[in-house]
CSV table of C-alpha atoms and ligand atoms in Angstrom, one decimal:
chain,number,residue,atom,x,y,z
A,14,MET,CA,120.1,99.4,64.8
A,15,THR,CA,122.4,101.4,67.2
A,16,ASN,CA,123.4,99.8,70.4
A,17,HIS,CA,124.5,101.7,73.5
A,18,LYS,CA,126.4,99.9,75.8
A,19,ILE,CA,125.4,100.6,79.6
A,20,ALA,CA,127.9,99.8,82.9
A,21,LEU,CA,124.7,99.1,85.3
A,22,ILE,CA,126.0,99.5,89.2
A,23,PRO,CA,122.5,98.8,91.0
A,24,GLY,CA,124.6,99.2,94.4
A,25,ASP,CA,123.2,98.8,97.9
A,26,GLY,CA,119.7,98.6,99.8
A,27,ILE,CA,116.9,99.7,97.5
A,28,GLY,CA,119.3,100.7,94.5
A,29,THR,CA,118.8,97.1,93.2
A,30,ASP,CA,115.1,97.0,93.6
A,31,VAL,CA,114.7,100.2,91.6
A,32,THR,CA,117.5,99.2,88.9
A,33,ASP,CA,115.6,96.1,88.1
A,34,ALA,CA,112.8,98.7,87.6
A,35,ALA,CA,114.2,100.9,85.5
A,36,MET,CA,116.0,97.9,83.3
A,37,LYS,CA,112.4,96.6,82.8
A,38,VAL,CA,111.0,99.9,81.3
A,39,LEU,CA,114.5,100.6,79.1
A,40,HIS,CA,114.4,97.3,77.6
A,41,ALA,CA,110.3,97.6,76.6
A,42,VAL,CA,111.5,101.1,75.4
A,43,ALA,CA,114.0,100.1,73.1
A,44,MET,CA,111.9,97.0,71.6
A,45,THR,CA,109.6,99.6,70.3
A,46,ALA,CA,111.7,102.5,69.8
A,47,GLY,CA,114.4,100.1,67.5
A,48,PHE,CA,117.3,100.2,69.3
A,49,THR,CA,119.7,97.5,71.5
A,50,LEU,CA,120.7,98.3,75.2
A,51,GLU,CA,123.6,96.2,76.0
A,52,THR,CA,124.3,96.4,79.9
A,53,GLU,CA,127.0,94.6,81.8
A,54,THR,CA,126.2,94.8,85.9
A,55,PHE,CA,129.1,95.4,88.3
A,56,PRO,CA,128.5,94.3,91.8
A,57,TRP,CA,130.3,97.1,93.5
A,58,SER,CA,128.6,97.9,96.6
A,59,CYS,CA,128.9,97.5,100.5
A,60,ALA,CA,128.7,94.0,100.2
A,61,HIS,CA,131.5,94.0,97.7
A,62,TYR,CA,133.7,95.9,100.2
A,63,GLN,CA,133.2,93.3,102.7
A,64,GLU,CA,134.2,90.7,100.3
A,65,THR,CA,137.2,92.5,98.8
A,66,GLY,CA,138.1,95.6,100.9
A,67,ALA,CA,137.0,98.1,97.9
A,68,MET,CA,133.8,99.4,96.9
A,69,MET,CA,135.1,98.6,93.1
A,70,PRO,CA,138.2,97.2,91.7
A,71,ALA,CA,141.5,99.2,91.2
A,72,ASP,CA,141.0,99.4,87.5
A,73,GLY,CA,136.9,100.5,88.1
A,74,ILE,CA,137.4,103.6,86.3
A,75,GLU,CA,139.0,102.2,83.5
A,76,THR,CA,136.7,99.5,83.3
A,77,LEU,CA,133.4,102.1,83.2
A,78,ARG,CA,135.1,104.4,80.5
A,79,ALA,CA,134.5,102.0,77.8
A,80,PHE,CA,130.3,102.3,78.3
A,81,ASP,CA,128.4,105.2,76.7
A,82,ALA,CA,126.9,105.6,79.9
A,83,ILE,CA,126.5,104.2,83.3
A,84,TYR,CA,123.4,103.7,85.5
A,85,LEU,CA,123.6,103.5,89.0
A,86,GLY,CA,120.9,102.5,91.7
A,87,ALA,CA,122.0,103.9,94.9
A,88,VAL,CA,125.1,103.6,97.2
A,89,GLY,CA,125.6,102.8,101.1
A,90,TRP,CA,124.7,101.2,103.8
A,91,PRO,CA,126.2,102.2,106.9
A,92,ASP,CA,125.7,99.7,109.4
A,93,THR,CA,128.8,97.7,107.7
A,94,VAL,CA,130.7,100.1,105.7
A,95,PRO,CA,130.9,103.9,107.2
A,96,ASP,CA,129.4,106.6,104.2
A,97,ALA,CA,132.3,108.6,104.1
A,98,VAL,CA,134.0,105.0,102.8
A,99,SER,CA,131.7,104.2,100.6
A,100,LEU,CA,130.3,107.2,99.1
A,101,HIS,CA,134.5,108.1,98.5
A,102,GLY,CA,135.1,104.7,97.0
A,103,LEU,CA,132.5,104.8,94.5
A,104,LEU,CA,130.3,107.2,93.7
A,105,LEU,CA,132.3,110.3,94.5
A,106,PRO,CA,135.5,109.0,92.4
A,107,ILE,CA,133.1,108.4,89.3
A,108,ARG,CA,131.5,112.0,89.1
A,109,LYS,CA,135.1,113.7,89.6
A,110,ALA,CA,137.3,110.8,87.6
A,111,PHE,CA,134.7,111.6,84.3
A,112,ASN,CA,134.7,115.2,84.7
A,113,GLN,CA,130.9,114.7,85.3
A,114,TYR,CA,130.8,118.5,86.6
A,115,ALA,CA,127.3,118.9,85.6
A,116,ASN,CA,124.4,117.3,88.1
A,117,ILE,CA,120.9,117.7,86.4
A,118,ARG,CA,118.1,117.5,88.8
A,119,PRO,CA,114.5,118.9,87.7
A,120,HIS,CA,111.8,119.4,90.4
A,121,ARG,CA,108.5,119.4,89.3
A,122,LEU,CA,104.8,117.7,90.0
A,123,LEU,CA,103.9,114.9,88.2
A,124,PRO,CA,100.1,114.5,87.6
A,125,CYS,CA,98.0,113.7,90.5
A,126,VAL,CA,100.9,113.9,93.1
A,127,GLU,CA,100.5,116.3,95.9
A,128,GLY,CA,103.7,117.9,97.3
A,129,PRO,CA,103.3,119.5,100.9
A,130,LEU,CA,102.8,122.8,99.3
A,131,LYS,CA,99.7,124.9,98.3
A,132,ALA,CA,101.9,126.1,95.3
A,133,PRO,CA,100.1,126.1,91.8
A,134,GLY,CA,102.9,124.1,89.2
A,135,PHE,CA,106.3,124.5,89.0
A,136,ASP,CA,109.2,123.3,86.9
A,137,ILE,CA,112.4,124.4,88.4
A,138,LEU,CA,116.0,122.7,86.6
A,139,CYS,CA,118.1,122.6,89.2
A,140,ILE,CA,122.2,122.6,87.9
A,141,ARG,CA,124.6,121.6,90.5
A,142,GLU,CA,128.0,121.7,90.4
A,143,ASN,CA,129.2,118.4,90.7
A,144,THR,CA,133.2,117.9,90.9
A,145,GLU,CA,135.1,120.7,93.2
A,146,GLY,CA,133.8,123.1,95.9
A,147,GLU,CA,132.9,121.9,99.3
A,148,TYR,CA,133.6,118.8,97.8
A,149,SER,CA,136.6,119.2,96.4
A,150,GLY,CA,137.9,116.8,99.0
A,151,ALA,CA,141.0,119.1,100.1
A,152,GLY,CA,141.5,119.0,103.9
A,153,GLY,CA,143.1,117.1,106.8
A,154,ARG,CA,143.1,116.4,110.4
A,155,VAL,CA,145.4,116.9,113.1
A,156,HIS,CA,146.2,116.0,117.1
A,157,GLN,CA,143.5,113.2,116.2
A,158,GLY,CA,141.9,112.4,119.7
A,159,MET,CA,143.4,115.4,121.8
A,160,VAL,CA,141.8,118.2,122.9
A,161,ASN,CA,143.7,120.5,120.4
A,162,GLU,CA,142.4,118.5,117.7
A,163,VAL,CA,141.7,120.4,114.5
A,164,ALA,CA,140.0,119.5,111.5
A,165,VAL,CA,139.9,121.3,108.1
A,166,GLU,CA,138.3,121.0,104.6
A,167,THR,CA,138.5,123.3,102.0
A,168,ALA,CA,136.5,124.9,99.2
A,169,ILE,CA,137.9,125.3,96.1
A,170,PHE,CA,136.5,127.3,93.8
A,171,THR,CA,138.7,127.5,90.1
A,172,ARG,CA,137.5,130.0,87.6
A,173,ALA,CA,137.4,127.1,84.9
A,174,GLY,CA,135.0,125.1,87.0
A,175,VAL,CA,132.6,127.9,88.3
A,176,GLU,CA,133.0,129.3,84.2
A,177,ARG,CA,131.8,125.9,82.9
A,178,ILE,CA,128.6,125.1,85.2
A,179,LEU,CA,127.6,128.6,84.5
A,180,ARG,CA,127.7,128.4,81.3
A,181,PHE,CA,126.2,124.7,81.2
A,182,ALA,CA,123.2,126.9,83.1
A,183,PHE,CA,122.7,129.6,80.6
A,184,GLU,CA,122.6,126.8,77.9
A,185,GLN,CA,119.8,125.2,79.7
A,186,ALA,CA,117.8,128.0,80.4
A,187,ARG,CA,117.9,129.1,76.3
A,188,ALA,CA,115.6,125.8,76.3
A,189,ARG,CA,113.5,126.6,78.5
A,190,ARG,CA,112.0,129.9,80.0
A,191,ARG,CA,115.2,131.9,79.9
A,192,HIS,CA,115.7,132.8,83.4
A,193,VAL,CA,119.0,131.8,85.6
A,194,THR,CA,119.2,132.0,89.3
A,195,SER,CA,122.7,131.7,90.6
A,196,VAL,CA,122.9,130.7,94.2
A,197,THR,CA,125.5,132.5,96.3
A,198,LYS,CA,126.4,133.6,100.0
A,199,SER,CA,128.4,136.3,99.1
A,200,ASN,CA,127.1,138.4,101.9
A,201,ALA,CA,129.3,136.0,104.5
A,202,GLN,CA,131.5,134.1,101.9
A,203,LYS,CA,133.9,137.3,100.7
A,204,TYR,CA,136.4,135.2,99.1
A,205,SER,CA,134.8,132.0,97.0
A,206,MET,CA,131.2,133.2,96.7
A,207,VAL,CA,132.4,136.8,95.4
A,208,PHE,CA,134.4,135.0,92.7
A,209,TRP,CA,131.1,133.1,91.6
A,210,ASP,CA,129.1,136.2,91.6
A,211,GLU,CA,131.7,138.1,89.3
A,212,ILE,CA,132.1,135.2,86.7
A,213,THR,CA,128.4,134.7,87.1
A,214,ARG,CA,128.0,138.7,85.6
A,215,HIS,CA,130.9,137.8,83.5
A,216,VAL,CA,129.0,134.5,82.0
A,217,ALA,CA,125.9,136.5,82.0
A,218,ALA,CA,127.1,138.9,79.6
A,219,ASP,CA,127.6,136.3,76.5
A,220,TYR,CA,123.5,135.8,76.8
A,221,PRO,CA,121.6,138.9,76.5
A,222,ASP,CA,118.8,137.1,76.2
A,223,VAL,CA,118.7,134.9,79.1
A,224,ALA,CA,117.9,136.8,82.5
A,225,VAL,CA,119.8,136.4,85.6
A,226,SER,CA,119.4,136.9,89.3
A,227,MET,CA,121.5,136.4,92.0
A,228,MET,CA,120.1,134.9,95.6
A,229,HIS,CA,121.6,133.9,98.8
A,230,ILE,CA,121.4,130.5,99.4
A,231,ASP,CA,119.2,130.9,103.0
A,232,ALA,CA,116.9,133.2,100.6
A,233,MET,CA,116.5,130.4,98.2
A,234,ALA,CA,115.7,127.9,100.4
A,235,ALA,CA,112.8,129.5,101.6
A,236,ARG,CA,111.6,131.0,98.0
A,237,MET,CA,111.8,127.6,97.5
A,238,VAL,CA,109.0,126.9,99.8
A,239,MET,CA,107.2,130.2,99.3
A,240,ALA,CA,107.1,130.7,95.5
A,241,PRO,CA,108.7,127.6,93.7
A,242,GLU,CA,106.9,128.9,90.4
A,243,SER,CA,109.1,131.5,90.2
A,244,LEU,CA,112.2,129.7,89.2
A,245,ASP,CA,113.2,128.2,86.0
A,246,VAL,CA,116.8,127.4,85.8
A,247,VAL,CA,118.6,127.8,89.2
A,248,VAL,CA,122.3,126.9,89.4
A,249,ALA,CA,124.4,126.2,92.4
A,250,SER,CA,127.8,125.0,94.0
A,251,ASN,CA,128.3,121.5,95.3
A,252,LEU,CA,127.4,121.7,98.5
A,253,PHE,CA,124.2,124.5,98.0
A,254,GLY,CA,123.2,122.0,95.0
A,255,ASP,CA,122.9,119.0,97.2
A,256,ILE,CA,121.0,120.8,99.8
A,257,LEU,CA,118.8,122.4,97.9
A,258,THR,CA,117.6,119.3,95.5
A,259,ASP,CA,116.5,117.5,98.3
A,260,LEU,CA,114.4,120.4,99.2
A,261,GLY,CA,113.3,120.2,95.8
A,262,ALA,CA,112.7,116.8,96.1
A,263,ALA,CA,110.5,117.3,99.1
A,264,ILE,CA,108.1,120.2,97.2
A,265,GLN,CA,108.1,117.7,94.5
A,266,GLY,CA,106.6,114.7,96.6
A,267,GLY,CA,109.5,113.1,98.4
A,268,LEU,CA,112.8,111.5,97.3
A,269,GLY,CA,111.2,108.9,95.0
A,270,PHE,CA,110.4,111.6,92.6
A,271,ALA,CA,113.5,113.0,92.1
A,272,ALA,CA,115.7,112.2,89.3
A,273,SER,CA,119.4,112.9,88.2
A,274,ALA,CA,122.1,113.0,85.7
A,275,ASN,CA,125.9,113.4,86.4
A,276,ILE,CA,126.6,114.9,83.2
A,277,CYS,CA,130.1,114.8,81.5
A,278,PRO,CA,129.0,117.7,79.0
A,279,ASP,CA,132.0,117.7,76.2
A,280,GLY,CA,131.7,113.6,75.9
A,281,SER,CA,135.1,112.8,77.0
A,282,GLY,CA,133.9,110.0,79.5
A,283,PRO,CA,131.2,108.5,80.4
A,284,SER,CA,127.6,110.3,81.9
A,285,MET,CA,126.0,108.9,84.7
A,286,PHE,CA,122.1,108.5,85.8
A,287,GLU,CA,120.7,107.7,89.3
A,288,PRO,CA,117.8,108.3,91.6
A,289,VAL,CA,118.8,111.1,94.3
A,290,HIS,CA,117.5,108.8,96.9
A,291,GLY,CA,119.7,107.0,98.9
A,292,SER,CA,119.9,103.6,99.3
A,293,ALA,CA,117.0,103.3,102.1
A,294,PRO,CA,118.1,100.3,104.3
A,295,ASP,CA,114.8,100.4,106.0
A,296,ILE,CA,112.9,99.2,103.1
A,297,ALA,CA,115.3,97.9,101.1
A,298,GLY,CA,114.2,94.3,99.1
A,299,GLN,CA,110.3,94.9,100.4
A,300,ASN,CA,109.2,95.7,97.0
A,301,ILE,CA,107.9,99.1,98.4
A,302,ALA,CA,110.7,101.0,96.8
A,303,ASN,CA,108.8,103.8,94.6
A,304,PRO,CA,110.6,103.3,91.3
A,305,ILE,CA,109.7,106.9,89.3
A,306,ALA,CA,113.0,108.5,90.2
A,307,ALA,CA,114.9,105.4,88.7
A,308,ILE,CA,112.9,105.2,85.9
A,309,TRP,CA,112.8,109.2,85.5
A,310,SER,CA,116.6,109.0,85.4
A,311,ALA,CA,116.7,106.1,83.1
A,312,SER,CA,114.4,108.9,80.6
A,313,MET,CA,117.1,111.4,81.3
A,314,MET,CA,120.1,108.5,79.9
A,315,LEU,CA,118.0,108.2,76.7
A,316,ASP,CA,117.5,111.7,75.9
A,317,HIS,CA,121.7,111.9,76.7
A,318,LEU,CA,122.2,109.0,74.6
A,319,GLY,CA,120.3,110.7,72.1
A,320,GLU,CA,117.1,108.6,72.1
A,321,ASN,CA,115.0,111.5,72.4
A,322,ALA,CA,111.6,110.3,71.3
A,323,ALA,CA,112.0,106.9,74.0
A,324,ALA,CA,112.8,109.2,76.5
A,325,ARG,CA,109.8,111.3,76.0
A,326,ALA,CA,107.6,108.0,76.0
A,327,VAL,CA,109.0,107.1,79.3
A,328,MET,CA,108.2,110.3,81.0
A,329,ALA,CA,104.7,109.9,79.1
A,330,ALA,CA,104.2,106.5,80.5
A,331,ILE,CA,105.4,107.8,84.3
A,332,GLU,CA,102.9,110.3,83.6
A,333,GLN,CA,100.2,108.4,82.9
A,334,ALA,CA,100.6,106.1,85.8
A,335,THR,CA,100.7,109.0,88.2
A,336,ALA,CA,97.4,110.5,86.5
A,337,LYS,CA,95.8,107.6,87.7
A,338,GLY,CA,96.9,107.4,91.5
A,339,ILE,CA,99.8,104.7,90.6
A,340,GLY,CA,102.7,105.2,92.9
A,341,THR,CA,101.5,109.0,93.8
A,342,ARG,CA,101.4,108.6,97.7
A,343,PRO,CA,104.0,106.2,99.8
A,344,GLY,CA,102.6,102.6,100.7
A,345,ARG,CA,99.9,102.6,98.5
A,346,HIS,CA,101.3,100.7,95.3
A,347,SER,CA,104.4,98.3,95.2
A,348,THR,CA,107.6,98.6,93.1
A,349,ASP,CA,106.4,96.1,90.9
A,350,GLN,CA,102.7,97.4,90.5
A,351,ILE,CA,104.2,101.0,90.2
A,352,THR,CA,106.5,99.2,87.2
A,353,ALA,CA,103.9,97.4,85.7
A,354,ALA,CA,101.3,100.4,85.4
A,355,ILE,CA,104.4,102.0,83.6
A,356,LEU,CA,105.2,99.5,81.2
A,357,ALA,CA,101.1,99.1,80.2
A,358,ALA,CA,101.1,102.9,79.6
A,359,LEU,CA,104.4,102.4,77.2
A,360,GLU,CA,102.9,99.3,75.6
A,361,ALA,CA,99.7,101.3,75.1
A,362,ALA,CA,101.2,103.8,73.2
A,363,SER,CA,103.6,101.8,70.8
K,25,IPM,C1,123.5,112.9,96.2
K,25,IPM,C2,124.1,112.6,97.6
K,25,IPM,C3,125.6,112.2,97.7
K,25,IPM,C4,126.1,113.6,97.7
K,25,IPM,C5,126.3,112.2,98.8
K,25,IPM,C6,125.8,110.5,99.1
K,25,IPM,C7,127.5,111.5,99.1
K,25,IPM,O1,123.3,113.2,98.9
K,25,IPM,O2,123.8,112.7,95.3
K,25,IPM,O3,122.7,114.2,96.5
K,25,IPM,O4,126.1,114.5,98.9
K,25,IPM,O5,126.4,114.4,96.2
K,26,MN,MN1,122.0,114.9,98.3
């Protein structure tokens, strides 16, 4: 029987609530699909920072390397640890250390979920560059606190980094509706984004079967609201992709439905799966967080691990629950009720 070793980092706030829910579903589907999941839980979080002075131990990355995948709940508790400290101490270093350069975020409406738009159905796959660009971390501050203080944060785009994310997006499009929209801002950013466009054209030449268009980030934001059904695969730089995927989450009914996968495509390190929502301190521990994004992310993890039938079974169970109106609107059902409905649908199908 195949065994998958999963590192669990529930993290902060509702991260623990939704990780529990996702694990219940994962263990249930493993039982019927005939594989085992060996999980090890790491308490790395803002509470851990307060106890130890670090979000994770110095050998944290090396510890994670031994796993087949990482499942993360959420990171951040700004009342005690500034976000720039907690995120740079856990989430962002993991994405970079394991070369998880492709952040995949699906945006579509689940059955009976009413998004804010009067749009017909849409099915967008956002591919966000996840290791460089505006998140490169290159910069500094001088003359701190003085009137002549300067802060610089430089976006870094490398040919290798841009080319690989674009290739990844075109490959994804081949398994879908064969259309890539490459998000740019080359009308204003005459170095990095002109470079991005050139590489888009260069890569597109290798995929004559995939249609490509380029769209500026501002126009793209409007199009995701006005005509989301016209989009298939959307590929964007780190910050552009970050912003557009919160917009994507909004049009699919809210952050409670937004799943994501941080993929290391060459398998040289583990990939990481996490819901897009943050730790939501205001609703933490109250059994009201929507676990659907977390369970959908777990389904993406199963796909990545090659458990494709189990991944489909989990998605089908989520869809059956929402088709009955469970988890479709905030506040109507508890975390436990939504999880129970998904578990019941899984059980009924097995
Ligand atoms: C996300 C989050 C993170 C990001 C934050 C928490 C650093 O917003 O995964 O979308 O910007 O990547
Ligand atoms: Mn974000």
